[in-house]
Amino acid sequence: MTLPPSAGGAGPPLGTAPTAITDGEFNHIRELVKSITGINLSDQKKALVVGRLSTRLRHRKLGSFGEYYKLLQDAREGDELQMAIDLMTTNETSFFREPEHFNILGEHIRGLRPVPFPFRVWSAASSSGEEAYTLAMVLSEVLGSADWSVHGTDISTRVLERARRGLYPIERSAGIPQDLLRTHCLKGQGKHEGMFLISRKLRQRVTFSQANLIQPLPRLGPFDVAFLRNVLIYFEPPQKKLVVEAVAGQVKPGGLLIVGHSESLTGLSHGLTPLRPTVYRVP
Ligand SMILES: C[S@@+](CC[C@H](N)C(=O)[O-])C[C@H]1O[C@@H](n2cnc3c(N)ncnc32)[C@H](O)[C@@H]1O
């Protein structure tokens, strides 16, 4: 049965999802996302919200974003809320992204006399694991079989699942130097054709867990170095300051905190010692 186009108040045809969101609905969803993740969605992000959440509306057979917002507020819908958060996060990442930081890490470790073991590095906001495994490749080069490890955290459970698997499309290996690719990555075969797998030896050194940087963090440290890259851009200055303090609070005195190239901490009173742009020492 099809309703005539003039049928007032009717939702979209079944099987499709609304492509329009009212200002009120957008503001509700924006506030919800901000209160949970700290991510600040500008007015320009309306299309992004519609694009990313409409599959959920379709799946739940809902006719409007208002109905979806109501659903997300139901305490029994925790899984749906996590799915919405997963969809609202931007998880872009790559192996050896902003490669200078990995040289800095190597130099920092070579300058330590003695290296404090166990040596632990944190990839805070690790996304699907590329940053954490890059760190592990570097640590393996510099520290060999000594006692070192990497821990990755993210708010999104969807990317953490991918991170734990350590299986990536072959195109994503482009940033990995050939010698490291040969040592630490295995070419997928059979059903994994076109993919590569991080070697078990490296995966054993890398763990992942969920952590929300804007909520009180579990005790994860102490770490020798924390990478907090390409996540601060989503937060407003007061939130950014709290996150920097919380992450730095889990780094040992004298350890490093490294932020993304486009994420200046200028203007934030954070108490860290700037060593070079984007690289800070924890006092
Ligand atoms: C653009 S990725 C950055 C990944 C990696 N650090 C890099 O530089 O390539 C940003 C990540 O931050 C995560 N994120 C956003 N808000 C967060 C929060 N409040 N707590 C923890 N992670 C968060 C997202 O899920 C996403 O995976």
CSV table of C-alpha atoms and ligand atoms in Angstrom, one decimal:
chain,number,residue,atom,x,y,z
A,1,MET,CA,0.0,0.0,0.0
A,2,THR,CA,1.4,3.5,-0.9
A,3,LEU,CA,0.1,6.6,0.8
A,4,PRO,CA,-0.7,9.4,-1.5
A,5,PRO,CA,1.9,12.2,-1.6
A,6,SER,CA,-0.6,14.5,0.0
A,7,ALA,CA,-0.9,12.4,3.1
A,8,GLY,CA,0.0,15.0,5.8
A,9,GLY,CA,2.3,14.0,8.6
A,10,ALA,CA,3.3,10.7,6.9
A,11,GLY,CA,7.0,9.7,7.3
A,12,PRO,CA,9.2,8.7,4.4
A,13,PRO,CA,8.3,5.5,2.5
A,14,LEU,CA,9.3,2.3,4.4
A,15,GLY,CA,12.8,1.2,3.7
A,16,THR,CA,14.1,4.7,3.2
A,17,ALA,CA,15.3,7.2,5.8
A,18,PRO,CA,14.6,10.9,6.1
A,19,THR,CA,17.2,13.0,4.5
A,20,ALA,CA,16.1,16.2,6.3
A,21,ILE,CA,16.8,17.1,9.9
A,22,THR,CA,15.2,20.1,11.6
A,23,ASP,CA,17.3,22.6,13.4
A,24,GLY,CA,15.8,21.4,16.7
A,25,GLU,CA,16.6,17.8,16.0
A,26,PHE,CA,20.1,18.7,14.9
A,27,ASN,CA,20.7,20.7,18.1
A,28,HIS,CA,19.5,17.9,20.3
A,29,ILE,CA,21.8,15.3,18.6
A,30,ARG,CA,24.7,17.8,18.6
A,31,GLU,CA,24.3,18.4,22.3
A,32,LEU,CA,24.1,14.7,23.0
A,33,VAL,CA,27.2,14.0,21.0
A,34,LYS,CA,29.1,16.8,22.7
A,35,SER,CA,28.1,15.8,26.2
A,36,ILE,CA,29.3,12.2,25.6
A,37,THR,CA,32.4,12.7,23.4
A,38,GLY,CA,33.3,16.4,23.7
A,39,ILE,CA,33.1,16.5,19.9
A,40,ASN,CA,31.8,20.0,18.9
A,41,LEU,CA,29.7,19.7,15.7
A,42,SER,CA,29.4,23.1,13.9
A,43,ASP,CA,26.3,24.1,12.0
A,44,GLN,CA,28.0,23.0,8.8
A,45,LYS,CA,27.9,19.4,10.1
A,46,LYS,CA,24.2,18.9,9.5
A,47,ALA,CA,24.7,16.9,6.3
A,48,LEU,CA,27.3,14.8,8.0
A,49,VAL,CA,24.9,13.9,10.8
A,50,VAL,CA,22.2,13.0,8.3
A,51,GLY,CA,24.6,11.0,6.2
A,52,ARG,CA,26.1,9.0,9.0
A,53,LEU,CA,23.0,8.4,11.1
A,54,SER,CA,20.3,7.8,8.5
A,55,THR,CA,21.4,4.1,8.2
A,56,ARG,CA,20.4,3.7,11.9
A,57,LEU,CA,17.0,5.3,11.3
A,58,ARG,CA,16.4,3.0,8.4
A,59,HIS,CA,17.5,0.0,10.5
A,60,ARG,CA,15.3,1.0,13.4
A,61,LYS,CA,12.4,1.9,11.0
A,62,LEU,CA,12.1,5.4,12.4
A,63,GLY,CA,10.6,8.3,10.4
A,64,SER,CA,12.5,11.2,11.9
A,65,PHE,CA,15.7,12.2,13.7
A,66,GLY,CA,13.5,13.4,16.6
A,67,GLU,CA,12.4,9.8,17.1
A,68,TYR,CA,15.9,8.6,16.9
A,69,TYR,CA,17.0,11.1,19.5
A,70,LYS,CA,14.3,9.9,21.8
A,71,LEU,CA,15.4,6.3,21.4
A,72,LEU,CA,19.0,7.3,22.2
A,73,GLN,CA,17.9,8.7,25.5
A,74,ASP,CA,16.4,5.4,26.6
A,75,ALA,CA,18.8,3.8,29.1
A,76,ARG,CA,18.0,0.4,27.6
A,77,GLU,CA,19.4,1.5,24.3
A,78,GLY,CA,23.1,1.7,25.4
A,79,ASP,CA,24.2,-0.4,22.3
A,80,GLU,CA,22.4,1.9,20.0
A,81,LEU,CA,24.0,5.0,21.7
A,82,GLN,CA,27.4,3.4,21.3
A,83,MET,CA,26.6,2.7,17.6
A,84,ALA,CA,25.6,6.4,17.1
A,85,ILE,CA,28.8,7.5,18.8
A,86,ASP,CA,30.9,5.2,16.6
A,87,LEU,CA,29.2,6.7,13.6
A,88,MET,CA,29.7,10.3,14.7
A,89,THR,CA,33.5,9.9,15.3
A,90,THR,CA,35.9,10.6,12.5
A,91,ASN,CA,38.5,7.8,12.4
A,92,GLU,CA,40.8,8.9,9.7
A,93,THR,CA,44.3,7.6,10.3
A,94,SER,CA,47.2,5.9,8.6
A,95,PHE,CA,50.5,4.1,9.3
A,96,PHE,CA,53.4,6.5,9.9
A,97,ARG,CA,51.0,9.5,9.7
A,98,GLU,CA,53.0,12.7,10.4
A,99,PRO,CA,56.2,10.6,10.3
A,100,GLU,CA,58.5,13.1,12.0
A,101,HIS,CA,56.9,12.2,15.4
A,102,PHE,CA,58.2,8.6,15.0
A,103,ASN,CA,61.7,9.9,14.4
A,104,ILE,CA,61.4,12.1,17.5
A,105,LEU,CA,60.3,9.0,19.5
A,106,GLY,CA,63.3,7.1,18.3
A,107,GLU,CA,65.7,10.0,19.2
A,108,HIS,CA,64.1,10.4,22.6
A,109,ILE,CA,64.6,6.7,23.5
A,110,ARG,CA,68.2,6.7,22.2
A,111,GLY,CA,68.9,9.7,24.4
A,112,LEU,CA,67.7,7.9,27.6
A,113,ARG,CA,70.4,6.6,29.8
A,114,PRO,CA,69.3,4.1,31.0
A,115,VAL,CA,66.0,3.4,29.2
A,116,PRO,CA,63.5,2.8,32.0
A,117,PHE,CA,61.9,-0.7,31.5
A,118,PRO,CA,59.2,-1.6,31.1
A,119,PHE,CA,59.0,1.2,28.4
A,120,ARG,CA,55.3,1.9,27.7
A,121,VAL,CA,53.8,4.1,25.0
A,122,TRP,CA,50.1,5.2,24.8
A,123,SER,CA,48.2,5.9,21.6
A,124,ALA,CA,45.3,7.9,23.1
A,125,ALA,CA,42.6,8.1,20.4
A,126,SER,CA,44.2,5.2,18.5
A,127,SER,CA,41.3,4.8,16.0
A,128,SER,CA,41.7,1.5,14.1
A,129,GLY,CA,45.2,0.8,15.4
A,130,GLU,CA,47.6,2.1,12.7
A,131,GLU,CA,49.2,4.6,15.0
A,132,ALA,CA,49.7,2.0,17.8
A,133,TYR,CA,51.2,-0.6,15.4
A,134,THR,CA,53.5,2.1,13.9
A,135,LEU,CA,54.7,2.9,17.4
A,136,ALA,CA,55.3,-0.8,18.0
A,137,MET,CA,57.3,-1.1,14.8
A,138,VAL,CA,59.5,1.8,15.9
A,139,LEU,CA,59.9,0.4,19.4
A,140,SER,CA,60.9,-2.9,18.0
A,141,GLU,CA,63.6,-1.3,15.9
A,142,VAL,CA,65.0,0.8,18.7
A,143,LEU,CA,64.5,-1.5,21.7
A,144,GLY,CA,64.4,-5.0,20.1
A,145,SER,CA,63.2,-7.7,22.4
A,146,ALA,CA,63.5,-5.6,25.6
A,147,ASP,CA,60.4,-5.1,27.8
A,148,TRP,CA,58.3,-2.6,25.9
A,149,SER,CA,54.6,-2.3,25.0
A,150,VAL,CA,52.0,-0.1,23.4
A,151,HIS,CA,48.5,0.6,24.6
A,152,GLY,CA,45.8,2.1,22.4
A,153,THR,CA,42.5,3.6,23.5
A,154,ASP,CA,39.6,5.1,21.7
A,155,ILE,CA,35.9,5.9,22.5
A,156,SER,CA,34.7,3.9,19.5
A,157,THR,CA,34.3,0.2,20.0
A,158,ARG,CA,33.9,-0.3,16.2
A,159,VAL,CA,37.5,0.9,15.5
A,160,LEU,CA,38.9,-0.9,18.5
A,161,GLU,CA,37.6,-4.2,17.1
A,162,ARG,CA,39.5,-3.5,13.8
A,163,ALA,CA,42.6,-2.4,15.8
A,164,ARG,CA,42.6,-5.7,17.8
A,165,ARG,CA,42.3,-7.7,14.6
A,166,GLY,CA,45.3,-5.9,13.0
A,167,LEU,CA,44.1,-6.8,9.5
A,168,TYR,CA,44.2,-4.0,6.9
A,169,PRO,CA,43.5,-3.6,3.2
A,170,ILE,CA,46.9,-3.8,1.4
A,171,GLU,CA,46.6,-0.2,0.1
A,172,ARG,CA,47.0,1.0,3.7
A,173,SER,CA,50.5,-0.4,3.8
A,174,ALA,CA,51.7,2.4,1.6
A,175,GLY,CA,53.3,4.5,4.4
A,176,ILE,CA,55.2,1.5,5.9
A,177,PRO,CA,58.9,1.4,5.0
A,178,GLN,CA,59.7,-1.7,3.0
A,179,ASP,CA,62.0,-3.3,5.6
A,180,LEU,CA,59.4,-2.9,8.4
A,181,LEU,CA,56.7,-4.2,6.1
A,182,ARG,CA,58.8,-7.3,5.5
A,183,THR,CA,59.5,-7.8,9.2
A,184,HIS,CA,56.2,-7.1,10.7
A,185,CYS,CA,53.4,-7.7,8.2
A,186,LEU,CA,52.1,-10.8,6.6
A,187,LYS,CA,50.4,-10.9,3.2
A,188,GLY,CA,46.8,-12.1,3.4
A,189,GLN,CA,45.9,-15.3,1.6
A,190,GLY,CA,42.6,-17.0,0.7
A,191,LYS,CA,39.7,-15.1,2.2
A,192,HIS,CA,42.3,-12.4,3.3
A,193,GLU,CA,43.6,-11.8,-0.2
A,194,GLY,CA,44.2,-8.1,-0.7
A,195,MET,CA,44.8,-7.6,3.0
A,196,PHE,CA,47.8,-7.7,5.3
A,197,LEU,CA,48.1,-8.8,8.9
A,198,ILE,CA,50.3,-7.4,11.5
A,199,SER,CA,52.6,-10.2,12.7
A,200,ARG,CA,51.6,-12.0,15.9
A,201,LYS,CA,54.9,-11.1,17.5
A,202,LEU,CA,54.1,-7.4,17.1
A,203,ARG,CA,50.4,-7.8,18.0
A,204,GLN,CA,51.4,-9.4,21.3
A,205,ARG,CA,53.0,-6.2,22.3
A,206,VAL,CA,50.0,-4.0,21.6
A,207,THR,CA,46.8,-3.9,23.6
A,208,PHE,CA,43.6,-1.9,23.2
A,209,SER,CA,40.8,-0.8,25.5
A,210,GLN,CA,38.0,1.7,25.4
A,211,ALA,CA,38.5,5.0,27.1
A,212,ASN,CA,36.7,8.3,26.8
A,213,LEU,CA,39.1,11.1,27.1
A,214,ILE,CA,36.5,13.5,28.4
A,215,GLN,CA,35.4,11.2,31.3
A,216,PRO,CA,37.5,10.4,34.3
A,217,LEU,CA,40.1,8.0,32.8
A,218,PRO,CA,40.9,4.6,34.3
A,219,ARG,CA,44.4,4.2,35.6
A,220,LEU,CA,46.2,3.1,32.4
A,221,GLY,CA,49.7,4.5,33.0
A,222,PRO,CA,52.3,5.4,33.9
A,223,PHE,CA,53.5,5.8,30.3
A,224,ASP,CA,56.9,7.0,29.1
A,225,VAL,CA,55.3,8.6,26.0
A,226,ALA,CA,51.7,9.5,25.0
A,227,PHE,CA,50.6,10.2,21.5
A,228,LEU,CA,47.5,12.4,21.6
A,229,ARG,CA,47.1,13.2,17.9
A,230,ASN,CA,44.3,14.5,15.8
A,231,VAL,CA,41.6,14.3,18.4
A,232,LEU,CA,42.1,17.7,20.3
A,233,ILE,CA,40.8,19.4,17.1
A,234,TYR,CA,37.3,18.3,18.0
A,235,PHE,CA,37.3,19.8,21.4
A,236,GLU,CA,36.7,23.4,22.6
A,237,PRO,CA,39.6,25.0,24.5
A,238,PRO,CA,38.4,24.3,28.1
A,239,GLN,CA,37.8,20.6,27.2
A,240,LYS,CA,41.1,20.5,25.3
A,241,LYS,CA,42.9,21.7,28.4
A,242,LEU,CA,41.2,19.1,30.6
A,243,VAL,CA,42.1,16.3,28.2
A,244,VAL,CA,45.7,17.4,27.9
A,245,GLU,CA,46.0,17.5,31.7
A,246,ALA,CA,44.3,14.1,32.1
A,247,VAL,CA,46.6,12.4,29.5
A,248,ALA,CA,49.7,14.1,30.8
A,249,GLY,CA,48.7,12.9,34.3
A,250,GLN,CA,49.4,9.4,33.1
A,251,VAL,CA,52.8,10.1,31.7
A,252,LYS,CA,55.9,9.8,33.9
A,253,PRO,CA,57.8,13.0,34.8
A,254,GLY,CA,60.3,13.6,32.0
A,255,GLY,CA,58.1,11.7,29.5
A,256,LEU,CA,56.8,13.1,26.3
A,257,LEU,CA,53.3,14.1,25.2
A,258,ILE,CA,52.9,14.5,21.4
A,259,VAL,CA,49.9,16.2,19.7
A,260,GLY,CA,49.0,16.4,16.0
A,261,HIS,CA,50.6,18.9,13.7
A,262,SER,CA,47.5,20.9,13.4
A,263,GLU,CA,46.8,21.0,17.1
A,264,SER,CA,48.5,23.8,18.8
A,265,LEU,CA,48.4,24.0,22.6
A,266,THR,CA,49.3,27.7,22.4
A,267,GLY,CA,47.1,29.7,24.7
A,268,LEU,CA,46.3,26.8,27.0
A,269,SER,CA,47.9,26.9,30.4
A,270,HIS,CA,48.9,23.3,30.5
A,271,GLY,CA,52.2,23.3,32.5
A,272,LEU,CA,54.0,21.2,30.0
A,273,THR,CA,57.5,22.2,28.6
A,274,PRO,CA,57.4,22.7,24.9
A,275,LEU,CA,60.4,21.0,23.3
A,276,ARG,CA,59.4,21.8,19.7
A,277,PRO,CA,56.1,22.4,18.0
A,278,THR,CA,53.6,19.6,18.9
A,279,VAL,CA,56.1,17.9,21.3
A,280,TYR,CA,56.0,18.5,25.1
A,281,ARG,CA,57.8,17.2,28.1
A,282,VAL,CA,55.8,16.4,31.2
A,283,PRO,CA,57.5,18.1,34.2
B,1,LIG,C1,41.1,11.3,13.5
B,1,LIG,S1,41.3,10.0,14.5
B,1,LIG,C2,43.0,10.1,15.0
B,1,LIG,C3,43.7,8.8,15.0
B,1,LIG,C4,45.2,8.8,15.3
B,1,LIG,N1,45.5,9.3,16.6
B,1,LIG,C5,45.9,9.6,14.3
B,1,LIG,O1,46.4,10.7,14.5
B,1,LIG,O2,46.0,9.1,13.1
B,1,LIG,C6,40.4,10.6,16.0
B,1,LIG,C7,40.0,9.5,17.0
B,1,LIG,O3,39.6,10.1,18.2
B,1,LIG,C8,38.5,9.3,18.7
B,1,LIG,N2,37.8,10.1,19.7
B,1,LIG,C9,36.9,11.2,19.5
B,1,LIG,N3,36.5,11.6,20.7
B,1,LIG,C10,37.0,10.9,21.6
B,1,LIG,C11,36.9,10.8,23.1
B,1,LIG,N4,36.1,11.7,23.7
B,1,LIG,N5,37.6,9.9,23.7
B,1,LIG,C12,38.4,9.0,23.1
B,1,LIG,N6,38.6,9.0,21.8
B,1,LIG,C13,37.9,9.9,21.0
B,1,LIG,C14,37.7,8.9,17.5
B,1,LIG,O4,36.9,7.8,17.7
B,1,LIG,C15,38.8,8.7,16.4
B,1,LIG,O5,39.1,7.3,16.3
